[in-house]
Amino acid sequence: MNLVALGLSSALVLGVAALLAALLATRAARPVVVGVLTCGAGVLGAVAGVAAMGGQTWSMQLPGLLPLSGVVVAVDPLGGVFMAVSGAVAAVAAIYGIGYSRPGVAGGHGLDGRGVQAVLPLFVVSLLLVPAAGSVATLLVCWELMALTSLLLVVAEHRRRAAVASAGRWYAVMTHLGFVAILIGLLVLAAPASGDSYVQVRAAAATLSPVTAGLVFVLCVIGFGSKAGIVPLHAWLPRAHPEAPSHVSALMSAAMVNLGVYGIIRVGLDLMGALTGGGTQWWWLLALALGAISAVYGILQAVISTDLKRMLAYSTTENMGLVLVGVGASGLFASTGRPVLAALALTAALLHVLGHAAFKSLLFLAAGSVLHATGTRDLDAMGGLRAVMPLTTAAFGLGALAASALPPGTAFVSEWVLLQALIHGLPAPGVATSIVLPVAVAAVALTAGLAVATFVKAFGVGFLARPRSDAAAHAHESSPSMLLALAVAGLGCVGLAIAPTTFLPVLGRVAGQLVGSGSPVSGALTTELVGISGSLSPVLLVVALLVGTMLVLVLVVTVPRLLIASGIRRSRARRAARLWDCGAGPLSERMEYTATSFAEPLQRVFDNVLKPDQDIDVTHLRESAYLVASVAYRRRVPDRVERRFYQPVLAAAEVWGRAGRRLATGSVHRYLGYGFYTVCALLILLVVTR
């Protein structure tokens, strides 16, 4: 029995059934029915992906579904990795959406409407079909379906907040500009082939000239990189992810962005994999540099952000940058004749895709529970959630530990393997390679340290200490289905942390097939994997995880109680002995660290990179200019890439739009003149170039 064919086809059937249920079911039953069916589709898609990773393949052609080329489905081990990730995230998000979307729970946000509930399973189906596509046309159609359905889900709450509509516009423009780049690149790639299937394109790619092949790679990096949130094409991500419903944010951040990396791997290492050698080194140096810049820039923006979901969105940019570092290093090693290191770097990248999907699902879903309970995403307005939301606090704490590159965190293993691959790549041939690889090592190390600071800030300020607002003080725990989704995502994080050697050989086999290093069962890649993972035995990681969890529980439960008890004792002592307390009195929430104050020292260190805006307003008394009535201090850290890159482009587009309005006077005669002069210019051009 072919589990790939059975699982994927069954997932598609359940996705269609969920779509029909969304249109036909009553409002009360709609979230439950759609959630259960979508969860089943995700589980079956994950089963199909795991089977493909294990070596099963499946291909099918449906020539009548699309004009010209039809539909080609071809699931291989690489597609299986991303299909398994997408299916698992979809299953968890669908469970969470049952409680988050039902009437009366989400505040009447309209998430239980027929439109939103019908689009969700379509989005999940598109996430499963993109890595299953076996031709250029099929990939483009599934990619556009994924873009449109995700856009509709992003703007699901546009009637409530103006920021949602703005985020939707940014996302629509960026995703379709990226689609245009992908379309041009893949059409140029498929032009010499006799057809558009991957088999035919792969065979004809060797005939491309170096200039044409380089153009295809750059266009695909732009198009697929924009979906992955790679700097400077990340502008949509910190807008769309925070404004989307939380389970949709998890789907986008933990599943959809991965497919941008999948596209780069599919085109660069698979379809154009025959074009190896020194001529392609600059491709992978470009990818590696973009990944390192994205990782550092994303975590810098995350560490200073006070918006919980925006912080997680920038963290996605950081992690996708790390994955792209692994992909770029893999291509670089393959082009210089070191397939073992290439397979090792790609294995690290794929493992980080799995780990990021697990802990980012958990973090976004926990953030959604906080938003649902408090009505705010501002960390400065939270605090004290440990007492009123203990299970959500534990889930977010586990996710924060998993996202930190410290043992026994989930991200530690993949980043450690990535560092091993980069370090073993030195000394490297060529000046550019010798410079870029050490810089990449430094970037990975820097992001690891800043990631720890980021999640210590989020967990400590948002969940511990005293509540800094009435909403935080009166928050409540999430519904059972939301807690169940958090538990499943948490188990995924724990499983990836304590048993990395379960996944490393499978991913190593997938990576080895792509870069031509041979089977890792008895090859040199196994030696590398065993050497690295041997010190990370499951037993030691289980012990470390248990010890770390016990320490966290002790800190979370015991320390606040000791502080409260000592405060009571001090209060009784003051009443009895009138001890001097410097006039401060008992501690209050205004004396606590906020997210802004916690990140301020790091912000000062990176002032030259972040370029914050500072404004001080001093109001004097009317009676005297020497006496100050109040001082208002504001400090904002804008996205510097947006300021330097996007604002000039938007300003130029606005000027062009105003000029266009002057041309559109409403005169039919003028419009006919425009057409006449355009035709004359084209005729002259044809005569001159003939």
Short mmCIF file of N, CA and C in Angstrom, two decimals, residues 401-498:
data_model
loop_
_atom_site.label_atom_id
_atom_site.label_comp_id
_atom_site.label_asym_id
_atom_site.label_seq_id
_atom_site.Cartn_x
_atom_site.Cartn_y
_atom_site.Cartn_z
N LEU A 401 11.76 28.26 25.78
CA LEU A 401 12.95 27.43 25.96
C LEU A 401 13.32 26.72 24.66
N ALA A 402 12.30 26.26 23.93
CA ALA A 402 12.57 25.56 22.67
C ALA A 402 13.16 26.50 21.63
N ALA A 403 12.73 27.75 21.62
CA ALA A 403 13.22 28.71 20.63
C ALA A 403 14.61 29.23 20.95
N SER A 404 15.02 29.13 22.22
CA SER A 404 16.35 29.58 22.61
C SER A 404 17.37 28.51 22.24
N ALA A 405 18.47 28.95 21.69
CA ALA A 405 19.50 28.00 21.23
C ALA A 405 20.36 27.52 22.40
N LEU A 406 19.69 27.01 23.43
CA LEU A 406 20.37 26.48 24.60
C LEU A 406 19.87 25.06 24.86
N PRO A 407 20.73 24.17 25.29
CA PRO A 407 20.24 22.82 25.63
C PRO A 407 19.36 22.90 26.87
N PRO A 408 18.24 22.20 26.93
CA PRO A 408 17.80 21.22 25.94
C PRO A 408 16.77 21.77 24.97
N GLY A 409 16.92 23.00 24.52
CA GLY A 409 15.96 23.60 23.62
C GLY A 409 15.92 22.92 22.27
N THR A 410 14.76 23.01 21.61
CA THR A 410 14.58 22.38 20.30
C THR A 410 15.52 22.96 19.26
N ALA A 411 15.73 24.29 19.31
CA ALA A 411 16.57 24.93 18.30
C ALA A 411 18.05 24.66 18.51
N PHE A 412 18.43 24.18 19.68
CA PHE A 412 19.85 23.99 19.96
C PHE A 412 20.49 22.96 19.03
N VAL A 413 19.81 21.83 18.83
CA VAL A 413 20.42 20.74 18.05
C VAL A 413 20.68 21.18 16.62
N SER A 414 19.67 21.77 15.98
CA SER A 414 19.83 22.16 14.57
C SER A 414 20.87 23.25 14.41
N GLU A 415 20.90 24.22 15.33
CA GLU A 415 21.90 25.28 15.22
C GLU A 415 23.30 24.75 15.52
N TRP A 416 23.39 23.76 16.39
CA TRP A 416 24.69 23.15 16.67
C TRP A 416 25.21 22.40 15.45
N VAL A 417 24.35 21.65 14.79
CA VAL A 417 24.75 20.94 13.58
C VAL A 417 25.13 21.94 12.49
N LEU A 418 24.38 23.03 12.38
CA LEU A 418 24.70 24.06 11.38
C LEU A 418 26.07 24.67 11.66
N LEU A 419 26.35 24.98 12.91
CA LEU A 419 27.66 25.52 13.25
C LEU A 419 28.77 24.53 12.94
N GLN A 420 28.53 23.25 13.21
CA GLN A 420 29.53 22.24 12.91
C GLN A 420 29.83 22.20 11.41
N ALA A 421 28.78 22.30 10.59
CA ALA A 421 28.99 22.28 9.14
C ALA A 421 29.78 23.50 8.69
N LEU A 422 29.44 24.68 9.23
CA LEU A 422 30.15 25.90 8.83
C LEU A 422 31.60 25.87 9.28
N ILE A 423 31.84 25.41 10.50
CA ILE A 423 33.20 25.39 11.02
C ILE A 423 34.06 24.37 10.28
N HIS A 424 33.48 23.20 9.97
CA HIS A 424 34.23 22.18 9.24
C HIS A 424 34.48 22.60 7.79
N GLY A 425 33.77 23.61 7.32
CA GLY A 425 34.00 24.11 5.97
C GLY A 425 35.21 24.99 5.84
N LEU A 426 35.84 25.30 6.97
CA LEU A 426 37.05 26.12 6.97
C LEU A 426 38.28 25.22 7.12
N PRO A 427 39.40 25.56 6.48
CA PRO A 427 39.59 26.68 5.55
C PRO A 427 38.89 26.42 4.22
N ALA A 428 38.42 27.49 3.61
CA ALA A 428 37.64 27.37 2.39
C ALA A 428 38.42 27.94 1.21
N PRO A 429 38.21 27.39 0.03
CA PRO A 429 38.89 27.94 -1.15
C PRO A 429 38.25 29.25 -1.58
N GLY A 430 39.05 30.22 -1.97
CA GLY A 430 38.52 31.48 -2.44
C GLY A 430 38.44 32.52 -1.34
N VAL A 431 38.67 33.78 -1.73
CA VAL A 431 38.67 34.87 -0.77
C VAL A 431 37.27 35.12 -0.23
N ALA A 432 36.28 35.17 -1.14
CA ALA A 432 34.91 35.47 -0.72
C ALA A 432 34.38 34.40 0.24
N THR A 433 34.64 33.14 -0.08
CA THR A 433 34.18 32.06 0.80
C THR A 433 34.87 32.12 2.15
N SER A 434 36.16 32.43 2.16
CA SER A 434 36.90 32.52 3.41
C SER A 434 36.41 33.65 4.29
N ILE A 435 35.79 34.66 3.70
CA ILE A 435 35.24 35.77 4.48
C ILE A 435 33.82 35.47 4.94
N VAL A 436 33.01 34.93 4.03
CA VAL A 436 31.58 34.76 4.32
C VAL A 436 31.35 33.68 5.37
N LEU A 437 32.06 32.57 5.31
CA LEU A 437 31.81 31.49 6.26
C LEU A 437 32.07 31.90 7.72
N PRO A 438 33.20 32.55 8.06
CA PRO A 438 33.36 33.01 9.45
C PRO A 438 32.32 34.03 9.87
N VAL A 439 31.93 34.90 8.94
CA VAL A 439 30.88 35.87 9.26
C VAL A 439 29.57 35.15 9.54
N ALA A 440 29.28 34.09 8.78
CA ALA A 440 28.06 33.31 9.03
C ALA A 440 28.11 32.64 10.39
N VAL A 441 29.27 32.12 10.78
CA VAL A 441 29.41 31.52 12.11
C VAL A 441 29.13 32.57 13.18
N ALA A 442 29.68 33.76 13.03
CA ALA A 442 29.44 34.83 14.00
C ALA A 442 27.98 35.22 14.03
N ALA A 443 27.33 35.26 12.87
CA ALA A 443 25.91 35.63 12.82
C ALA A 443 25.05 34.61 13.55
N VAL A 444 25.33 33.32 13.35
CA VAL A 444 24.57 32.27 14.04
C VAL A 444 24.76 32.39 15.55
N ALA A 445 26.00 32.62 15.99
CA ALA A 445 26.26 32.75 17.43
C ALA A 445 25.58 33.98 18.01
N LEU A 446 25.61 35.10 17.28
CA LEU A 446 24.97 36.32 17.78
C LEU A 446 23.46 36.16 17.88
N THR A 447 22.85 35.55 16.87
CA THR A 447 21.40 35.36 16.93
C THR A 447 21.01 34.43 18.07
N ALA A 448 21.86 33.45 18.36
CA ALA A 448 21.55 32.54 19.47
C ALA A 448 21.50 33.31 20.79
N GLY A 449 22.47 34.17 21.03
CA GLY A 449 22.47 34.95 22.27
C GLY A 449 21.32 35.93 22.35
N LEU A 450 21.02 36.62 21.25
CA LEU A 450 19.92 37.58 21.26
C LEU A 450 18.57 36.88 21.36
N ALA A 451 18.47 35.66 20.83
CA ALA A 451 17.21 34.91 20.95
C ALA A 451 16.92 34.59 22.41
N VAL A 452 17.94 34.25 23.18
CA VAL A 452 17.74 34.00 24.61
C VAL A 452 17.21 35.26 25.30
N ALA A 453 17.84 36.40 25.02
CA ALA A 453 17.38 37.65 25.62
C ALA A 453 15.95 37.98 25.21
N THR A 454 15.62 37.71 23.95
CA THR A 454 14.27 38.01 23.46
C THR A 454 13.20 37.24 24.22
N PHE A 455 13.42 35.95 24.40
CA PHE A 455 12.37 35.15 25.02
C PHE A 455 12.40 35.23 26.54
N VAL A 456 13.54 35.57 27.12
CA VAL A 456 13.53 35.89 28.55
C VAL A 456 12.69 37.14 28.79
N LYS A 457 12.84 38.12 27.93
CA LYS A 457 12.03 39.33 28.03
C LYS A 457 10.54 39.01 27.89
N ALA A 458 10.19 38.26 26.86
CA ALA A 458 8.78 37.97 26.61
C ALA A 458 8.16 37.19 27.76
N PHE A 459 8.86 36.17 28.24
CA PHE A 459 8.29 35.34 29.30
C PHE A 459 8.31 36.05 30.64
N GLY A 460 9.42 36.67 30.97
CA GLY A 460 9.51 37.32 32.28
C GLY A 460 8.60 38.51 32.42
N VAL A 461 8.58 39.37 31.42
CA VAL A 461 7.76 40.58 31.49
C VAL A 461 6.30 40.27 31.27
N GLY A 462 5.99 39.37 30.36
CA GLY A 462 4.59 39.12 30.03
C GLY A 462 3.86 38.22 31.00
N PHE A 463 4.55 37.28 31.64
CA PHE A 463 3.85 36.26 32.41
C PHE A 463 4.17 36.29 33.91
N LEU A 464 5.32 36.81 34.28
CA LEU A 464 5.70 36.80 35.69
C LEU A 464 5.43 38.17 36.32
N ALA A 465 5.89 38.33 37.56
CA ALA A 465 5.76 39.60 38.30
C ALA A 465 4.29 39.94 38.53
N ARG A 466 4.00 41.23 38.61
CA ARG A 466 2.63 41.68 38.91
C ARG A 466 1.95 42.15 37.63
N PRO A 467 0.62 42.04 37.58
CA PRO A 467 -0.09 42.55 36.39
C PRO A 467 0.00 44.07 36.31
N ARG A 468 0.22 44.58 35.09
CA ARG A 468 0.35 46.02 34.89
C ARG A 468 -0.88 46.62 34.24
N SER A 469 -1.97 45.88 34.18
CA SER A 469 -3.23 46.40 33.65
C SER A 469 -4.37 45.57 34.22
N ASP A 470 -5.55 46.15 34.20
CA ASP A 470 -6.74 45.42 34.67
C ASP A 470 -7.02 44.21 33.79
N ALA A 471 -6.76 44.34 32.49
CA ALA A 471 -7.00 43.21 31.59
C ALA A 471 -6.13 42.02 31.95
N ALA A 472 -4.87 42.28 32.28
CA ALA A 472 -3.98 41.19 32.68
C ALA A 472 -4.39 40.60 34.03
N ALA A 473 -4.85 41.45 34.93
CA ALA A 473 -5.23 40.97 36.26
C ALA A 473 -6.48 40.10 36.21
N HIS A 474 -7.37 40.36 35.26
CA HIS A 474 -8.63 39.63 35.18
C HIS A 474 -8.67 38.67 33.98
N ALA A 475 -7.51 38.26 33.52
CA ALA A 475 -7.47 37.30 32.41
C ALA A 475 -7.97 35.93 32.86
N HIS A 476 -8.23 35.07 31.91
CA HIS A 476 -8.76 33.73 32.21
C HIS A 476 -8.09 32.72 31.31
N GLU A 477 -8.15 31.47 31.72
CA GLU A 477 -7.51 30.40 30.96
C GLU A 477 -8.29 30.12 29.69
N SER A 478 -7.62 29.50 28.73
CA SER A 478 -8.21 29.24 27.42
C SER A 478 -9.17 28.05 27.48
N SER A 479 -9.89 27.85 26.37
CA SER A 479 -10.84 26.75 26.28
C SER A 479 -10.10 25.42 26.14
N PRO A 480 -10.79 24.29 26.37
CA PRO A 480 -10.11 22.98 26.31
C PRO A 480 -9.47 22.68 24.97
N SER A 481 -10.13 23.01 23.85
CA SER A 481 -9.54 22.71 22.55
C SER A 481 -8.27 23.52 22.32
N MET A 482 -8.24 24.76 22.78
CA MET A 482 -7.04 25.58 22.64
C MET A 482 -5.91 25.02 23.49
N LEU A 483 -6.22 24.58 24.70
CA LEU A 483 -5.20 23.98 25.56
C LEU A 483 -4.71 22.66 24.98
N LEU A 484 -5.61 21.88 24.36
CA LEU A 484 -5.19 20.63 23.73
C LEU A 484 -4.20 20.90 22.61
N ALA A 485 -4.46 21.92 21.80
CA ALA A 485 -3.53 22.26 20.72
C ALA A 485 -2.18 22.68 21.29
N LEU A 486 -2.18 23.44 22.38
CA LEU A 486 -0.92 23.83 23.01
C LEU A 486 -0.16 22.60 23.51
N ALA A 487 -0.89 21.63 24.06
CA ALA A 487 -0.24 20.42 24.56
C ALA A 487 0.38 19.62 23.42
N VAL A 488 -0.32 19.49 22.31
CA VAL A 488 0.21 18.73 21.17
C VAL A 488 1.46 19.41 20.61
N ALA A 489 1.39 20.73 20.44
CA ALA A 489 2.56 21.46 19.95
C ALA A 489 3.73 21.34 20.93
N GLY A 490 3.43 21.37 22.22
CA GLY A 490 4.47 21.22 23.22
C GLY A 490 5.13 19.85 23.16
N LEU A 491 4.33 18.81 22.93
CA LEU A 491 4.91 17.47 22.78
C LEU A 491 5.83 17.39 21.57
N GLY A 492 5.45 18.09 20.51
CA GLY A 492 6.34 18.13 19.35
C GLY A 492 7.67 18.76 19.67
N CYS A 493 7.65 19.86 20.43
CA CYS A 493 8.90 20.51 20.83
C CYS A 493 9.75 19.57 21.69
N VAL A 494 9.12 18.90 22.64
CA VAL A 494 9.86 17.99 23.52
C VAL A 494 10.44 16.82 22.73
N GLY A 495 9.65 16.27 21.82
CA GLY A 495 10.13 15.14 21.03
C GLY A 495 11.34 15.50 20.18
N LEU A 496 11.31 16.67 19.55
CA LEU A 496 12.45 17.09 18.74
C LEU A 496 13.66 17.41 19.60
N ALA A 497 13.44 17.80 20.86
CA ALA A 497 14.56 18.15 21.73
C ALA A 497 15.24 16.91 22.30
N ILE A 498 14.46 15.92 22.70
CA ILE A 498 15.06 14.78 23.41
C ILE A 498 15.47 13.64 22.49
#
